[in-house]
PDB file of C-alpha atoms in Angstrom:
ATOM      1  CA  GLY C   1       0.000   0.000   0.000  1.00 58.00           C
ATOM      2  CA  ALA C   2       0.867   3.650  -0.216  1.00 61.00           C
ATOM      3  CA  VAL C   3       3.433   4.848   2.289  1.00 87.00           C
ATOM      4  CA  VAL C   4       4.372   8.275   3.505  1.00 93.00           C
ATOM      5  CA  SER C   5       7.827   8.462   5.004  1.00 93.00           C
ATOM      6  CA  GLN C   6       8.694  11.203   7.461  1.00 95.00           C
ATOM      7  CA  HIS C   7      12.194  11.994   8.673  1.00 95.00           C
ATOM      8  CA  PRO C   8      13.545  12.440  11.255  1.00 96.00           C
ATOM      9  CA  SER C   9      11.302  10.720  13.752  1.00 95.00           C
ATOM     10  CA  TRP C  10      12.782  12.628  16.667  1.00 96.00           C
ATOM     11  CA  VAL C  11      14.945  15.707  16.861  1.00 96.00           C
ATOM     12  CA  ILE C  12      16.357  17.699  19.750  1.00 96.00           C
ATOM     13  CA  CYS C  13      17.763  21.127  19.031  1.00 95.00           C
ATOM     14  CA  LYS C  14      18.921  24.234  20.826  1.00 96.00           C
ATOM     15  CA  SER C  15      16.752  27.306  20.961  1.00 96.00           C
ATOM     16  CA  GLY C  16      17.384  29.584  17.994  1.00 96.00           C
ATOM     17  CA  THR C  17      18.396  26.885  15.559  1.00 96.00           C
ATOM     18  CA  SER C  18      16.419  25.726  12.532  1.00 96.00           C
ATOM     19  CA  VAL C  19      15.114  22.226  11.951  1.00 97.00           C
ATOM     20  CA  LYS C  20      14.032  20.654   8.673  1.00 97.00           C
ATOM     21  CA  ILE C  21      11.502  17.828   8.510  1.00 97.00           C
ATOM     22  CA  GLU C  22      11.064  15.814   5.323  1.00 96.00           C
ATOM     23  CA  CYS C  23       7.927  14.107   4.095  1.00 95.00           C
ATOM     24  CA  ARG C  24       8.081  11.732   1.145  1.00 94.00           C
ATOM     25  CA  SER C  25       5.430   9.773  -0.679  1.00 92.00           C
ATOM     26  CA  LEU C  26       7.215   6.514  -1.460  1.00 90.00           C
ATOM     27  CA  ASP C  27       5.083   4.844  -4.113  1.00 85.00           C
ATOM     28  CA  PHE C  28       2.717   7.486  -5.368  1.00 86.00           C
ATOM     29  CA  GLN C  29       2.765  11.091  -6.495  1.00 86.00           C
ATOM     30  CA  ALA C  30       1.268  13.550  -4.076  1.00 85.00           C
ATOM     31  CA  THR C  31       0.257  16.856  -5.581  1.00 82.00           C
ATOM     32  CA  THR C  32      -1.003  17.963  -2.188  1.00 89.00           C
ATOM     33  CA  MET C  33       0.585  17.426   1.185  1.00 92.00           C
ATOM     34  CA  PHE C  34      -0.571  18.648   4.562  1.00 94.00           C
ATOM     35  CA  TRP C  35       1.377  19.551   7.680  1.00 96.00           C
ATOM     36  CA  TYR C  36      -0.140  19.109  11.128  1.00 96.00           C
ATOM     37  CA  ARG C  37       0.961  19.801  14.668  1.00 96.00           C
ATOM     38  CA  GLN C  38      -0.235  17.804  17.634  1.00 94.00           C
ATOM     39  CA  PHE C  39       0.236  18.676  21.296  1.00 92.00           C
ATOM     40  CA  PRO C  40      -0.065  15.984  23.970  1.00 88.00           C
ATOM     41  CA  LYS C  41      -3.571  14.592  24.355  1.00 84.00           C
ATOM     42  CA  GLN C  42      -4.885  16.980  21.722  1.00 88.00           C
ATOM     43  CA  SER C  43      -6.158  16.563  18.208  1.00 89.00           C
ATOM     44  CA  LEU C  44      -4.150  17.159  15.055  1.00 92.00           C
ATOM     45  CA  MET C  45      -4.222  20.790  14.016  1.00 93.00           C
ATOM     46  CA  LEU C  46      -3.678  21.683  10.380  1.00 94.00           C
ATOM     47  CA  MET C  47      -0.813  24.111   9.920  1.00 96.00           C
ATOM     48  CA  ALA C  48      -0.609  24.411   6.157  1.00 95.00           C
ATOM     49  CA  THR C  49      -1.497  22.832   2.833  1.00 93.00           C
ATOM     50  CA  SER C  50       1.379  22.307   0.467  1.00 89.00           C
ATOM     51  CA  ASN C  51       0.852  22.108  -3.285  1.00 86.00           C
ATOM     52  CA  GLU C  52       3.615  20.990  -5.597  1.00 83.00           C
ATOM     53  CA  GLY C  53       5.179  23.871  -7.444  1.00 81.00           C
ATOM     54  CA  SER C  54       3.283  26.624  -5.661  1.00 84.00           C
ATOM     55  CA  LYS C  55       3.275  28.472  -2.368  1.00 87.00           C
ATOM     56  CA  ALA C  56       1.813  26.754   0.651  1.00 91.00           C
ATOM     57  CA  THR C  57      -1.476  27.883   2.124  1.00 92.00           C
ATOM     58  CA  TYR C  58      -1.189  28.529   5.842  1.00 95.00           C
ATOM     59  CA  GLU C  59      -3.955  28.278   8.408  1.00 94.00           C
ATOM     60  CA  GLN C  60      -4.881  31.300  10.437  1.00 93.00           C
ATOM     61  CA  GLY C  61      -2.447  31.916  13.253  1.00 93.00           C
ATOM     62  CA  VAL C  62       0.421  29.937  11.689  1.00 95.00           C
ATOM     63  CA  GLU C  63       3.435  32.107  10.916  1.00 93.00           C
ATOM     64  CA  LYS C  64       4.588  31.390   7.375  1.00 92.00           C
ATOM     65  CA  ASP C  65       7.994  32.958   8.007  1.00 94.00           C
ATOM     66  CA  LYS C  66       8.563  30.673  10.956  1.00 95.00           C
ATOM     67  CA  PHE C  67       7.293  27.476   9.391  1.00 96.00           C
ATOM     68  CA  LEU C  68       8.748  27.366   5.893  1.00 95.00           C
ATOM     69  CA  ILE C  69       7.215  24.805   3.579  1.00 94.00           C
ATOM     70  CA  ASN C  70       8.711  23.688   0.299  1.00 90.00           C
ATOM     71  CA  HIS C  71       7.008  21.228  -2.051  1.00 88.00           C
ATOM     72  CA  ALA C  72       9.483  21.097  -4.899  1.00 81.00           C
ATOM     73  CA  SER C  73       8.516  17.709  -6.297  1.00 87.00           C
ATOM     74  CA  LEU C  74       5.537  15.386  -6.437  1.00 87.00           C
ATOM     75  CA  THR C  75       7.085  13.123  -3.814  1.00 91.00           C
ATOM     76  CA  LEU C  76       8.742  15.494  -1.356  1.00 92.00           C
ATOM     77  CA  SER C  77       7.592  18.274   0.917  1.00 93.00           C
ATOM     78  CA  THR C  78       9.698  19.823   3.663  1.00 95.00           C
ATOM     79  CA  LEU C  79       8.816  21.807   6.744  1.00 96.00           C
ATOM     80  CA  THR C  80      11.527  23.992   8.249  1.00 97.00           C
ATOM     81  CA  VAL C  81      10.998  25.371  11.727  1.00 97.00           C
ATOM     82  CA  THR C  82      13.150  28.486  11.765  1.00 96.00           C
ATOM     83  CA  SER C  83      14.670  29.913  14.941  1.00 96.00           C
ATOM     84  CA  ALA C  84      12.964  27.270  17.016  1.00 96.00           C
ATOM     85  CA  HIS C  85      11.922  28.049  20.573  1.00 95.00           C
ATOM     86  CA  PRO C  86      10.739  25.759  23.376  1.00 96.00           C
ATOM     87  CA  GLU C  87       7.095  26.574  22.610  1.00 95.00           C
ATOM     88  CA  ASP C  88       7.606  25.030  19.161  1.00 96.00           C
ATOM     89  CA  SER C  89       8.216  21.666  20.803  1.00 96.00           C
ATOM     90  CA  SER C  90       5.486  19.425  19.489  1.00 96.00           C
ATOM     91  CA  PHE C  91       4.675  16.417  17.335  1.00 96.00           C
ATOM     92  CA  TYR C  92       4.643  17.319  13.639  1.00 97.00           C
ATOM     93  CA  ILE C  93       2.848  15.044  11.179  1.00 97.00           C
ATOM     94  CA  CYS C  94       2.633  15.221   7.421  1.00 96.00           C
ATOM     95  CA  SER C  95      -0.073  13.758   5.237  1.00 95.00           C
ATOM     96  CA  ALA C  96      -0.479  13.180   1.521  1.00 92.00           C
ATOM     97  CA  THR C  97      -3.497  12.549  -0.653  1.00 86.00           C
ATOM     98  CA  GLY C  98      -3.569   9.400  -2.700  1.00 75.00           C
ATOM     99  CA  GLN C  99      -6.209   8.024  -5.033  1.00 72.00           C
ATOM    100  CA  GLY C 100      -9.840   8.806  -4.321  1.00 74.00           C
ATOM    101  CA  PHE C 101     -10.425   9.677  -0.693  1.00 74.00           C
ATOM    102  CA  SER C 102      -7.186   8.116   0.503  1.00 81.00           C
ATOM    103  CA  ARG C 103      -5.158  10.177   2.914  1.00 88.00           C
ATOM    104  CA  TYR C 104      -1.916   8.760   4.236  1.00 91.00           C
ATOM    105  CA  PHE C 105      -0.042  10.043   7.259  1.00 94.00           C
ATOM    106  CA  GLY C 106       3.616   9.975   8.099  1.00 95.00           C
ATOM    107  CA  ALA C 107       4.824   8.486  11.364  1.00 94.00           C
ATOM    108  CA  GLY C 108       5.433  11.946  12.785  1.00 95.00           C
ATOM    109  CA  THR C 109       8.414  13.911  14.046  1.00 97.00           C
ATOM    110  CA  ARG C 110       8.820  14.741  17.688  1.00 96.00           C
ATOM    111  CA  LEU C 111      10.591  18.074  18.054  1.00 97.00           C
ATOM    112  CA  SER C 112      12.108  19.039  21.384  1.00 96.00           C
ATOM    113  CA  VAL C 113      13.628  22.510  21.615  1.00 96.00           C
ATOM    114  CA  LEU C 114      15.894  23.068  24.592  1.00 95.00           C
TER     115      LEU C 114
ATOM    116  CA  LYS F   1     -18.337  25.924  12.984  1.00 79.00           C
ATOM    117  CA  ASN F   2     -17.297  22.434  11.926  1.00 82.00           C
ATOM    118  CA  GLN F   3     -16.839  20.193  14.942  1.00 90.00           C
ATOM    119  CA  VAL F   4     -16.264  16.535  15.699  1.00 95.00           C
ATOM    120  CA  GLU F   5     -16.914  15.269  19.202  1.00 95.00           C
ATOM    121  CA  GLN F   6     -15.956  11.856  20.474  1.00 97.00           C
ATOM    122  CA  SER F   7     -16.922   9.863  23.512  1.00 96.00           C
ATOM    123  CA  PRO F   8     -15.770   8.523  25.799  1.00 97.00           C
ATOM    124  CA  GLN F   9     -12.502  10.413  26.188  1.00 95.00           C
ATOM    125  CA  SER F  10     -10.869   7.294  27.534  1.00 96.00           C
ATOM    126  CA  LEU F  11     -11.792   3.685  28.054  1.00 97.00           C
ATOM    127  CA  ILE F  12     -10.225   0.684  29.743  1.00 98.00           C
ATOM    128  CA  ILE F  13     -11.399  -2.811  28.826  1.00 97.00           C
ATOM    129  CA  LEU F  14     -10.238  -6.357  29.404  1.00 97.00           C
ATOM    130  CA  GLU F  15      -8.618  -8.287  26.598  1.00 98.00           C
ATOM    131  CA  GLY F  16     -11.174 -10.208  24.596  1.00 97.00           C
ATOM    132  CA  LYS F  17     -14.043  -7.846  25.358  1.00 98.00           C
ATOM    133  CA  ASN F  18     -15.866  -5.723  22.797  1.00 98.00           C
ATOM    134  CA  CYS F  19     -16.264  -1.956  22.890  1.00 98.00           C
ATOM    135  CA  THR F  20     -17.973   0.818  20.957  1.00 98.00           C
ATOM    136  CA  LEU F  21     -16.667   4.326  20.463  1.00 98.00           C
ATOM    137  CA  GLN F  22     -18.936   7.205  19.511  1.00 98.00           C
ATOM    138  CA  CYS F  23     -18.541  10.193  17.213  1.00 98.00           C
ATOM    139  CA  ASN F  24     -20.927  13.106  16.633  1.00 97.00           C
ATOM    140  CA  TYR F  25     -20.188  15.725  14.034  1.00 96.00           C
ATOM    141  CA  THR F  26     -21.441  19.031  12.760  1.00 94.00           C
ATOM    142  CA  VAL F  27     -19.566  19.369   9.490  1.00 86.00           C
ATOM    143  CA  SER F  28     -21.009  20.817   6.332  1.00 86.00           C
ATOM    144  CA  PRO F  29     -20.926  20.041   3.525  1.00 89.00           C
ATOM    145  CA  PHE F  30     -20.193  16.429   4.363  1.00 91.00           C
ATOM    146  CA  SER F  31     -17.935  14.371   2.117  1.00 90.00           C
ATOM    147  CA  ASN F  32     -16.844  11.360   4.135  1.00 93.00           C
ATOM    148  CA  LEU F  33     -16.121  10.135   7.647  1.00 95.00           C
ATOM    149  CA  ARG F  34     -12.962   8.317   8.614  1.00 96.00           C
ATOM    150  CA  TRP F  35     -11.764   6.413  11.629  1.00 97.00           C
ATOM    151  CA  TYR F  36      -8.047   6.344  12.358  1.00 96.00           C
ATOM    152  CA  LYS F  37      -5.964   4.470  14.910  1.00 97.00           C
ATOM    153  CA  GLN F  38      -3.047   6.381  16.361  1.00 95.00           C
ATOM    154  CA  ASP F  39      -0.456   4.641  18.487  1.00 94.00           C
ATOM    155  CA  THR F  40       1.439   6.836  20.934  1.00 90.00           C
ATOM    156  CA  GLY F  41       4.169   8.761  19.141  1.00 89.00           C
ATOM    157  CA  ARG F  42       3.077   7.592  15.700  1.00 91.00           C
ATOM    158  CA  GLY F  43       1.011   8.963  12.849  1.00 92.00           C
ATOM    159  CA  PRO F  44      -2.644   7.998  12.331  1.00 94.00           C
ATOM    160  CA  VAL F  45      -3.415   4.846  10.377  1.00 94.00           C
ATOM    161  CA  SER F  46      -6.669   4.569   8.443  1.00 93.00           C
ATOM    162  CA  LEU F  47      -9.230   2.013   9.599  1.00 96.00           C
ATOM    163  CA  THR F  48     -12.331   2.889   7.577  1.00 96.00           C
ATOM    164  CA  ILE F  49     -13.667   5.561   5.240  1.00 94.00           C
ATOM    165  CA  MET F  50     -17.408   5.985   4.688  1.00 95.00           C
ATOM    166  CA  THR F  51     -19.241   8.246   2.297  1.00 92.00           C
ATOM    167  CA  PHE F  52     -22.747   9.620   2.717  1.00 87.00           C
ATOM    168  CA  SER F  53     -24.417   6.551   1.229  1.00 91.00           C
ATOM    169  CA  GLU F  54     -22.595   3.977   3.345  1.00 93.00           C
ATOM    170  CA  ASN F  55     -24.101   2.819   6.640  1.00 94.00           C
ATOM    171  CA  THR F  56     -21.459   0.365   7.738  1.00 96.00           C
ATOM    172  CA  LYS F  57     -17.952  -0.706   6.851  1.00 96.00           C
ATOM    173  CA  SER F  58     -15.749  -3.355   8.361  1.00 96.00           C
ATOM    174  CA  ASN F  59     -12.011  -3.845   8.528  1.00 96.00           C
ATOM    175  CA  GLY F  60     -11.197  -7.040  10.349  1.00 97.00           C
ATOM    176  CA  ARG F  61     -12.313  -6.694  13.961  1.00 97.00           C
ATOM    177  CA  TYR F  62     -13.229  -3.045  13.408  1.00 98.00           C
ATOM    178  CA  THR F  63     -16.744  -2.137  12.252  1.00 98.00           C
ATOM    179  CA  ALA F  64     -17.776   1.447  11.683  1.00 98.00           C
ATOM    180  CA  THR F  65     -21.335   2.700  11.282  1.00 98.00           C
ATOM    181  CA  LEU F  66     -22.607   5.984   9.936  1.00 97.00           C
ATOM    182  CA  ASP F  67     -25.980   7.656  10.356  1.00 95.00           C
ATOM    183  CA  ALA F  68     -25.844  10.709   8.125  1.00 92.00           C
ATOM    184  CA  ASP F  69     -29.286  11.862   9.260  1.00 92.00           C
ATOM    185  CA  THR F  70     -28.327  12.160  12.915  1.00 95.00           C
ATOM    186  CA  LYS F  71     -24.673  12.896  12.071  1.00 95.00           C
ATOM    187  CA  GLN F  72     -23.403  10.115  14.256  1.00 97.00           C
ATOM    188  CA  SER F  73     -20.856   7.384  13.771  1.00 98.00           C
ATOM    189  CA  SER F  74     -19.577   4.548  15.892  1.00 98.00           C
ATOM    190  CA  LEU F  75     -16.560   2.277  15.826  1.00 98.00           C
ATOM    191  CA  HIS F  76     -17.060  -1.199  17.243  1.00 98.00           C
ATOM    192  CA  ILE F  77     -14.043  -3.280  18.176  1.00 98.00           C
ATOM    193  CA  THR F  78     -14.633  -6.988  18.569  1.00 98.00           C
ATOM    194  CA  ALA F  79     -12.572  -9.373  20.693  1.00 98.00           C
ATOM    195  CA  SER F  80     -10.104  -6.710  21.739  1.00 97.00           C
ATOM    196  CA  GLN F  81      -6.384  -7.388  21.835  1.00 97.00           C
ATOM    197  CA  LEU F  82      -3.594  -5.710  23.781  1.00 97.00           C
ATOM    198  CA  SER F  83      -2.362  -4.208  20.514  1.00 96.00           C
ATOM    199  CA  ASP F  84      -5.647  -2.339  20.154  1.00 97.00           C
ATOM    200  CA  SER F  85      -4.466   0.031  22.892  1.00 97.00           C
ATOM    201  CA  ALA F  86      -4.231   3.379  21.105  1.00 97.00           C
ATOM    202  CA  SER F  87      -6.133   6.555  20.398  1.00 96.00           C
ATOM    203  CA  TYR F  88      -9.007   6.263  17.942  1.00 98.00           C
ATOM    204  CA  ILE F  89      -9.754   9.404  16.022  1.00 97.00           C
ATOM    205  CA  CYS F  90     -12.921  10.243  14.128  1.00 97.00           C
ATOM    206  CA  VAL F  91     -12.277  12.558  11.186  1.00 96.00           C
ATOM    207  CA  VAL F  92     -14.806  14.195   8.896  1.00 94.00           C
ATOM    208  CA  GLU F  93     -13.902  15.597   5.517  1.00 92.00           C
ATOM    209  CA  THR F  94     -15.833  18.514   4.092  1.00 88.00           C
ATOM    210  CA  GLY F  95     -16.939  18.551   0.498  1.00 77.00           C
ATOM    211  CA  THR F  96     -15.146  21.817  -0.138  1.00 66.00           C
ATOM    212  CA  ALA F  97     -11.371  22.223  -0.099  1.00 65.00           C
ATOM    213  CA  SER F  98     -11.034  18.629   1.151  1.00 73.00           C
ATOM    214  CA  LYS F  99     -10.455  19.829   4.702  1.00 84.00           C
ATOM    215  CA  LEU F 100     -10.370  17.319   7.509  1.00 91.00           C
ATOM    216  CA  THR F 101     -11.884  18.072  10.899  1.00 92.00           C
ATOM    217  CA  PHE F 102     -10.397  15.889  13.612  1.00 94.00           C
ATOM    218  CA  GLY F 103     -12.032  14.719  16.785  1.00 94.00           C
ATOM    219  CA  THR F 104      -9.980  14.748  19.973  1.00 90.00           C
ATOM    220  CA  GLY F 105      -9.961  10.983  20.028  1.00 95.00           C
ATOM    221  CA  THR F 106     -10.798   8.197  22.443  1.00 97.00           C
ATOM    222  CA  ARG F 107      -7.875   6.684  24.317  1.00 96.00           C
ATOM    223  CA  LEU F 108      -8.433   2.952  24.566  1.00 98.00           C
ATOM    224  CA  GLN F 109      -6.432   0.766  26.913  1.00 98.00           C
ATOM    225  CA  VAL F 110      -6.812  -2.989  26.702  1.00 98.00           C
ATOM    226  CA  THR F 111      -5.572  -4.826  29.768  1.00 97.00           C
ATOM    227  CA  LEU F 112      -5.097  -8.425  30.861  1.00 94.00           C
TER     228      LEU F 112
END
């Protein structure tokens, strides 16, 4: 079946540094990818919708200059958390649309900012 | 405002027992309803997807129902196993912009 690979699965960084998270669709082309953030015991919250070859669409309240999204190919989207701070510590999950209603999720990336 | 509410918030059952999780939604326009299983520290994995015309759908020991009139869905787990311990999330997709609205999930713990 379709697989979405997310890397890294866990990252620890110092405050002020930038972190890049990759999301790849392994056996299908994903024209649209989604980035979510999930805090403990809470639901997934959509951060932005990423379309291949165009600018991402950010949800209200999500800073586009802080969370840079690049979707340069049909199989790869990246999320860069710039100048990370402890409040950015969270679980980040990407998702890609497949055929029909299919929506596949990555395994997530746990970001801890010290 | 589009909302998805799930109950109970958490549930503990003995291995081998059955359980039913509930989902109520106010999402318009409705496209489909999905149930996902999310293990701790992992991404959600799809269990079932139902469109407006589908009343029930099964995936192994998981059976989902949908009542589009009352805007309710349930997920029934039969003969639970320890590996069923996870969060179960009800997700409704709107017919416009393919946006997903997530419920807060039900945390299920299956014990010996």
